[in-house]
Amino acid sequence: MLDETGGLDEALDMAAQHHSPEVVQGIQRGLAESREIEAIVRALDGRYIVPSSGGDLIRNPKSVPTGRNLHGLNPALVPSAYAFDQARKTAELLIARAVEDTGRFPESIGLVLWGTDNLKTDGEAIGQVFALLGVEPLVDDLGRVHDVRLVPLEELGRPRIDVVATASGIFRDIFANHLELLDRAFRLVAEADEPLDRNFVRKHTLAMAAELEIGFEEAAHRVFSNAAGVYGTNVNFAIENRAWTTEDDLARIFQSRKSFVYGRGIAGREAEQLFERALATVDVTFQNVDSLEMGLTDVDHYTEYLGGMTKAVEHIRGGQPAAYVGDFLMPNGKVRSVAEMVALETRTKTLNPRWFEGMLAHGYEGAREIESHVTNTFGWSATCRAVPAWVYDGVAETYALDAEILARLREANPHAAAGLVGRLLEANTRGYWAPAAPVLEQLKAYYLDLEAAAEG
Ligand code: BEZ
Ligand code: MG
């Protein structure tokens, strides 16, 4: 958080928007304390380390000083009141953006649930699902979330939006009780006797039950993840290793990994047909981005989840859903399209000399990081067609056609240099980028040379 905002002053300014001056001073004191080394030495001695709740510094000022035994969360308090409040705002922003782009209410949103962002935010993404459905968490006298209730349609002021929740294996393991709570929320909404044009969950559930000739209860499943004990979508590995022929392969890989239902005592029953039929209703996909520091081009996991789901919907429906990300760790968070986010990250990182010079200064690993950004960017072509030509033009000009940079990249990490140029060529052969013929010839020549050097 400190890095992405530029420094301590900005972080403290942000804290001041949420907290009293006394609390902000507490954060400042906590940050100034340095207990890490002392605590590690104590731990190695087998001595007691004082515990504390952790998480995002601004949301939980108690997470400093560090050097204590920080624990992730108390699941009974998720989503917190603050998280649900934020989630409601995000849900409305997302719906408004989708309406602006597509001209109508989304009927169903494919939403990715990860462990990390829900840990950091005390369950904002879980709260977003509730908010889209038009339900509220019910809290007992001790502040524990134990159930949900319907927000009346008049109060909601819009239709209940259906959601297909795709949970990571990590989310499934950490938030097991929330899989049940989410499932309860879907059933509550599906069973509400309301007009079908105001309750898309009920509308889709009735249609699915009729079409697939299954019971209403079966058709109300919306919580999907991997089989028990299994993690990840494998879409990222397929992309990295060129282990796919058509984009439909990526969709099928995603579907086969994620088509296991959870909830009502069911812990991962295979339900391929159900998942496919639920995805067929999706017109918008969405995932929260943890922070600008770990964005769409930094890791391959957003591509494997949000990208994979978007491709699966396209494969099933025949048209690409609108794909969005949300960055709400900042008070002025935003919903952006995947294409906007890829463009933003390309300008601020991949093509920014301050970023790549920093990476090159790190030698082998820095060069690998550059190559990895290019591959992750390519992943947004393969899954969402969200990468315009200027991005590939820029990568080619910056890293391959600039002899000095190419030499430094190659010197630092010959595999990364060959990989980067190879990925540009792959973008061309897969139809995502059509550079001028001389550029293409140049890249091919470099590639042969770099490959030979990397092998030798
Ligand atoms: C998560 O659930 O937090 C997660 C899943 C896949 C990759 C990274 C994080
Ligand atoms: Mg990884």
XYZ file of C-alpha atoms and ligand atoms in Angstrom:
466
model
C 0.000 0.000 0.000
C 2.800 2.424 0.807
C 4.495 1.873 -2.533
C 1.473 2.265 -4.701
C 0.357 5.499 -3.078
C 3.831 6.919 -3.323
C 4.619 6.996 0.378
C 3.772 7.350 4.006
C 2.256 10.830 3.762
C -0.327 9.678 1.235
C -1.151 6.611 3.322
C -1.674 8.799 6.379
C -3.819 11.223 4.374
C -5.940 8.279 3.352
C -6.182 7.078 6.947
C -7.326 10.562 7.951
C -10.319 10.193 5.626
C -11.505 7.204 7.667
C -10.290 7.798 11.210
C -9.983 10.354 13.991
C -6.669 12.229 14.459
C -5.944 10.035 17.526
C -6.265 6.853 15.474
C -4.086 8.300 12.715
C -1.433 9.171 15.306
C -1.673 5.580 16.538
C -1.035 4.313 12.997
C 1.945 6.644 12.744
C 3.395 5.395 16.035
C 2.736 1.792 15.045
C 4.511 2.230 11.720
C 7.512 3.826 13.389
C 8.001 0.861 15.705
C 10.346 -1.825 14.500
C 9.731 -5.118 16.257
C 10.207 -7.583 13.426
C 13.754 -8.755 14.142
C 13.174 -8.922 17.854
C 10.009 -10.968 17.283
C 11.697 -13.357 14.856
C 14.456 -13.990 17.381
C 11.847 -14.582 20.113
C 9.979 -16.978 17.817
C 13.171 -18.882 17.050
C 13.729 -19.175 20.786
C 10.274 -20.716 21.051
C 8.985 -17.782 23.106
C 5.546 -16.193 23.133
C 4.622 -13.652 20.441
C 1.723 -11.332 21.224
C -1.111 -11.921 18.732
C -3.147 -9.284 16.901
C -5.567 -9.044 14.015
C -3.879 -8.151 10.733
C -5.091 -6.949 7.366
C -5.039 -3.665 5.531
C -3.470 -0.901 7.602
C -6.059 1.755 6.817
C -9.019 -0.545 7.447
C -7.517 -2.098 10.534
C -5.194 0.317 12.368
C -4.620 -2.475 14.923
C -2.483 -4.299 12.341
C 0.530 -2.137 13.362
C 3.024 -2.416 14.902
C 4.023 -5.538 13.000
C 6.315 -8.087 14.574
C 3.323 -9.603 16.334
C 1.517 -12.836 15.585
C -0.960 -11.442 13.065
C -4.022 -13.545 12.353
C -6.119 -13.170 9.231
C -9.659 -12.752 10.301
C -12.558 -13.835 12.434
C -14.850 -15.467 9.871
C -17.886 -14.881 12.075
C -17.501 -11.132 11.498
C -17.391 -11.369 7.674
C -18.579 -9.317 5.887
C -17.982 -6.530 8.392
C -20.393 -3.580 8.453
C -17.753 -1.432 6.760
C -17.096 -4.101 4.110
C -20.776 -4.471 3.322
C -21.200 -0.720 3.109
C -18.336 -0.537 0.601
C -19.659 -3.605 -1.226
C -23.048 -1.977 -1.731
C -21.424 1.070 -3.304
C -19.247 -1.109 -5.551
C -22.222 -3.173 -6.670
C -24.105 -0.030 -7.700
C -21.030 1.367 -9.492
C -20.583 -1.916 -11.356
C -24.237 -2.059 -12.383
C -24.155 1.610 -13.462
C -21.031 1.013 -15.554
C -22.554 -2.060 -17.195
C -25.764 -0.156 -17.958
C -23.706 2.682 -19.433
C -21.734 0.300 -21.675
C -24.465 -2.135 -22.694
C -27.649 -0.065 -22.430
C -29.451 -2.404 -20.022
C -29.319 -4.046 -16.604
C -27.026 -7.047 -16.487
C -29.092 -10.145 -15.722
C -26.208 -12.112 -14.340
C -22.684 -11.256 -13.236
C -19.889 -13.821 -13.190
C -17.927 -12.858 -10.099
C -14.586 -14.242 -8.940
C -14.147 -14.877 -5.226
C -10.566 -14.998 -4.010
C -9.273 -15.585 -0.519
C -6.757 -12.761 -0.490
C -8.961 -9.768 -1.239
C -11.677 -11.032 1.100
C -9.075 -11.447 3.830
C -7.784 -7.940 3.299
C -11.219 -6.370 3.185
C -13.143 -8.494 5.694
C -15.274 -9.883 2.914
C -16.065 -7.112 0.472
C -16.452 -9.482 -2.471
C -18.809 -11.657 -0.434
C -20.718 -8.474 0.383
C -20.806 -7.577 -3.323
C -22.610 -10.832 -4.103
C -25.158 -10.082 -1.363
C -25.597 -6.525 -2.616
C -26.125 -7.587 -6.245
C -28.734 -10.117 -5.105
C -30.412 -7.547 -2.897
C -29.865 -9.292 0.427
C -28.331 -8.074 3.679
C -26.250 -9.926 6.252
C -28.012 -10.450 9.587
C -25.883 -9.823 12.632
C -26.542 -11.175 16.139
C -25.956 -9.382 19.457
C -22.291 -10.324 19.402
C -21.840 -8.882 15.928
C -21.672 -12.274 14.239
C -23.031 -12.686 10.722
C -25.320 -15.703 10.929
C -27.872 -15.313 8.152
C -29.136 -13.050 5.362
C -32.455 -11.356 4.693
C -34.087 -10.019 1.557
C -33.985 -6.275 0.991
C -37.515 -5.504 -0.286
C -37.598 -4.702 -4.010
C -39.071 -1.228 -3.368
C -36.143 -0.435 -1.121
C -33.615 -1.938 -3.551
C -34.944 0.202 -6.405
C -33.609 -2.109 -9.158
C -33.890 -5.774 -10.159
C -32.065 -8.443 -8.202
C -29.022 -9.326 -10.314
C -28.100 -13.014 -10.593
C -24.490 -13.958 -9.831
C -22.380 -16.950 -10.794
C -19.803 -17.118 -8.010
C -16.509 -18.729 -9.053
C -14.427 -19.296 -5.946
C -10.722 -20.055 -5.861
C -9.547 -23.114 -3.960
C -8.044 -20.756 -1.395
C -11.376 -18.993 -0.864
C -13.123 -22.354 -0.550
C -10.692 -23.451 2.158
C -10.695 -20.210 4.171
C -14.341 -19.220 3.821
C -16.051 -22.612 3.994
C -18.927 -21.261 6.092
C -19.440 -18.435 3.622
C -19.934 -20.904 0.776
C -22.967 -22.081 2.751
C -24.115 -18.541 3.523
C -23.799 -17.507 -0.118
C -25.739 -20.592 -1.166
C -28.460 -19.657 1.350
C -28.641 -16.175 -0.108
C -29.129 -17.527 -3.639
C -31.923 -19.842 -2.467
C -33.648 -17.110 -0.534
C -33.699 -14.924 -3.627
C -34.631 -17.744 -6.024
C -37.594 -18.663 -3.837
C -38.906 -15.102 -3.444
C -42.267 -14.820 -5.158
C -41.456 -11.724 -7.209
C -41.907 -10.628 -10.843
C -39.295 -12.321 -13.047
C -38.179 -9.032 -14.578
C -37.273 -7.843 -11.042
C -35.659 -11.055 -9.858
C -33.221 -12.526 -12.360
C -32.144 -15.292 -9.982
C -35.684 -16.654 -9.903
C -36.081 -16.115 -13.635
C -32.918 -18.092 -14.439
C -33.594 -20.794 -11.874
C -37.062 -21.515 -13.286
C -35.702 -21.549 -16.847
C -32.791 -23.816 -15.937
C -35.017 -26.248 -14.059
C -37.345 -26.513 -17.072
C -34.611 -26.765 -19.695
C -32.393 -29.259 -17.904
C -35.367 -31.136 -16.415
C -33.976 -30.846 -12.920
C -35.486 -29.726 -9.605
C -35.744 -26.068 -8.624
C -33.322 -26.657 -5.748
C -30.708 -28.115 -8.046
C -31.140 -25.273 -10.518
C -30.562 -22.696 -7.749
C -26.864 -23.580 -7.335
C -24.632 -20.591 -8.060
C -21.523 -21.287 -5.999
C -18.800 -23.073 -7.945
C -15.171 -23.931 -7.331
C -12.642 -26.690 -7.950
C -13.120 -30.249 -6.778
C -12.274 -30.626 -3.092
C -8.527 -30.424 -2.547
C -7.862 -29.044 -6.043
C -6.704 -25.501 -6.852
C -6.493 -23.202 -9.846
C -7.964 -23.152 -13.344
C -4.853 -24.207 -15.354
C -5.747 -21.580 -17.987
C -2.549 -19.730 -17.069
C -0.398 -22.827 -17.589
C -2.004 -23.502 -20.947
C -1.223 -19.948 -22.046
C 2.314 -19.924 -20.725
C 3.144 -23.262 -22.359
C 1.234 -22.647 -25.611
C -0.774 -25.765 -24.770
C -3.907 -24.671 -26.623
C -5.066 -24.606 -30.204
C -8.217 -22.510 -30.213
C -9.564 -20.096 -27.610
C -12.353 -22.606 -26.981
C -9.703 -24.882 -25.459
C -9.094 -22.228 -22.792
C -12.826 -22.058 -22.082
C -13.053 -25.826 -21.730
C -10.050 -25.973 -19.417
C -11.652 -23.343 -17.178
C -15.015 -25.082 -17.147
C -13.623 -28.505 -16.404
C -11.681 -27.177 -13.402
C -14.399 -25.022 -11.868
C -17.616 -26.966 -12.372
C -18.005 -28.247 -8.806
C -20.903 -26.991 -6.688
C -20.713 -26.030 -3.023
C -23.298 -25.243 -0.369
C -26.042 -26.972 1.665
C -23.627 -29.569 2.930
C -22.316 -30.241 -0.582
C -18.545 -29.891 -0.706
C -17.591 -30.076 -4.359
C -19.977 -32.212 -6.390
C -19.273 -32.259 -10.101
C -21.982 -30.361 -11.981
C -20.639 -29.544 -15.422
C -24.002 -29.068 -17.081
C -25.212 -26.793 -14.311
C -22.094 -24.625 -14.449
C -22.365 -24.333 -18.212
C -26.034 -23.394 -18.054
C -25.395 -20.840 -15.267
C -22.537 -19.276 -17.277
C -24.888 -19.038 -20.252
C -26.855 -16.352 -18.372
C -23.793 -14.195 -17.660
C -23.512 -10.867 -19.461
C -20.913 -9.217 -17.232
C -17.795 -10.610 -15.528
C -16.058 -9.016 -12.572
C -13.175 -9.427 -10.186
C -11.749 -7.231 -7.443
C -8.106 -6.348 -7.902
C -6.096 -6.608 -4.703
C -3.958 -3.560 -5.289
C -2.300 -1.686 -8.116
C 0.904 -3.373 -7.061
C -0.504 -6.793 -7.993
C -2.490 -6.061 -11.094
C -3.693 -7.802 -14.225
C -0.251 -7.902 -15.834
C 1.845 -8.640 -12.732
C 0.563 -12.164 -12.093
C -1.104 -14.763 -14.293
C -3.884 -15.443 -11.799
C -6.284 -12.724 -12.930
C -6.072 -14.096 -16.462
C -6.707 -17.636 -15.305
C -9.768 -16.574 -13.256
C -11.417 -13.470 -14.728
C -9.979 -14.157 -18.189
C -10.872 -17.833 -18.045
C -14.422 -17.150 -16.955
C -14.900 -14.458 -19.590
C -13.699 -16.850 -22.273
C -15.953 -19.622 -20.961
C -18.996 -17.339 -21.155
C -18.056 -16.336 -24.684
C -17.579 -19.978 -25.663
C -21.030 -20.885 -24.332
C -22.985 -17.794 -25.402
C -21.179 -16.912 -28.601
C -20.615 -13.289 -27.563
C -18.070 -11.805 -25.199
C -19.447 -10.496 -21.904
C -18.327 -7.078 -20.682
C -15.375 -7.736 -18.347
C -14.585 -5.400 -15.443
C -12.227 -5.116 -12.524
C -12.681 -3.110 -9.346
C -9.957 -1.476 -7.325
C -11.527 -0.536 -4.008
C -8.689 -0.552 -1.572
C -8.474 3.179 -2.267
C -11.222 5.488 -0.991
C -11.694 6.728 -4.567
C -11.826 3.225 -6.036
C -13.047 2.612 -9.549
C -14.700 0.069 -11.810
C -12.624 -0.265 -14.970
C -13.007 -2.439 -18.028
C -10.307 -5.066 -18.443
C -9.114 -3.219 -21.570
C -8.793 0.039 -19.610
C -6.874 -1.681 -16.836
C -4.493 -3.422 -19.252
C -3.840 -0.075 -20.968
C -3.248 1.650 -17.622
C -0.814 -0.995 -16.430
C 0.975 -1.024 -19.786
C 1.588 2.719 -19.534
C 2.548 2.752 -15.866
C 4.622 -0.431 -15.841
C 5.490 -2.463 -18.933
C 6.333 0.520 -21.174
C 7.412 2.912 -18.437
C 11.214 3.409 -18.349
C 11.122 3.968 -14.585
C 9.571 0.534 -14.182
C 11.667 -1.441 -16.666
C 14.942 0.222 -15.712
C 14.209 -0.822 -12.153
C 13.564 -4.362 -13.323
C 16.685 -4.502 -15.484
C 18.723 -3.375 -12.490
C 17.623 -6.624 -10.811
C 19.337 -8.772 -13.438
C 18.029 -12.268 -14.096
C 14.862 -12.029 -12.010
C 14.054 -8.515 -13.222
C 14.308 -9.629 -16.849
C 12.095 -12.598 -16.057
C 9.563 -10.168 -14.562
C 9.535 -8.121 -17.786
C 8.963 -11.235 -19.882
C 6.257 -12.342 -17.502
C 4.420 -9.002 -17.908
C 4.432 -9.510 -21.660
C 3.071 -13.051 -21.314
C 0.405 -11.931 -18.847
C -0.571 -9.115 -21.203
C -0.789 -11.630 -24.049
C -3.120 -13.652 -21.801
C -5.641 -10.784 -22.004
C -5.615 -11.143 -25.785
C -6.196 -14.873 -25.555
C -9.034 -14.631 -23.035
C -10.648 -11.219 -23.604
C -9.186 -9.701 -26.800
C -8.444 -6.745 -24.578
C -5.010 -5.765 -25.908
C -4.842 -3.108 -28.647
C -2.050 -3.047 -31.239
C -0.247 -0.101 -29.615
C 0.601 -2.307 -26.633
C 2.388 -4.909 -28.786
C 3.924 -2.165 -30.950
C 5.229 -0.571 -27.761
C 6.626 -3.818 -26.381
C 8.367 -4.531 -29.698
C 9.850 -1.030 -29.937
C 10.880 -0.866 -26.289
C 12.449 -4.273 -25.795
C 13.162 -5.943 -29.120
C 13.836 -3.234 -31.669
C 15.934 -1.171 -29.279
C 19.322 -2.841 -29.673
C 20.697 -1.561 -26.393
C 17.754 -2.728 -24.286
C 17.617 -6.078 -26.064
C 21.305 -6.611 -25.366
C 20.808 -5.818 -21.668
C 17.776 -8.091 -21.457
C 19.691 -10.894 -23.124
C 22.705 -10.366 -20.943
C 20.561 -10.490 -17.796
C 18.457 -13.480 -18.810
C 18.697 -15.034 -22.285
C 15.594 -17.175 -21.693
C 13.519 -14.119 -20.849
C 14.769 -12.277 -23.951
C 13.907 -15.221 -26.205
C 10.591 -15.712 -24.424
C 9.562 -12.099 -24.851
C 10.286 -12.016 -28.577
C 8.690 -15.434 -28.980
C 5.521 -14.180 -27.301
C 5.345 -11.223 -29.693
C 5.578 -13.661 -32.590
C 2.874 -15.788 -31.015
C 0.640 -12.706 -30.727
C 1.091 -12.370 -34.471
C 0.468 -16.003 -35.405
C -2.619 -16.152 -33.168
C -4.062 -13.109 -34.934
C -3.824 -10.610 -32.051
C -1.270 -8.330 -33.648
C -0.247 -7.533 -37.217
C 3.004 -5.545 -37.275
C 4.523 -4.203 -40.498
C 6.338 -6.876 -42.507
C 9.876 -5.554 -41.834
C 9.191 -5.529 -38.081
C 7.953 -9.099 -38.232
C 11.001 -10.209 -40.201
C 13.288 -8.489 -37.736
C 11.558 -10.174 -34.775
C 11.808 -13.575 -36.417
C 15.521 -13.105 -37.030
C 16.090 -11.993 -33.440
C 14.091 -14.918 -32.155
C 16.138 -17.512 -33.970
C 19.296 -15.902 -32.699
C 18.050 -15.572 -29.107
C 16.675 -19.082 -29.031
C 19.962 -20.506 -30.200
C 21.827 -18.449 -27.596
C 19.423 -19.444 -24.802
C 19.713 -23.111 -25.721
C 23.448 -23.010 -26.136
C -6.800 -16.316 -3.769
O -7.835 -16.936 -3.622
O -6.495 -15.445 -2.952
C -5.897 -16.571 -4.913
C -6.240 -17.530 -5.850
C -5.401 -17.785 -6.911
C -4.215 -17.087 -7.034
C -3.897 -16.117 -6.106
C -4.736 -15.856 -5.044
Mg 1.719 -18.181 -9.048
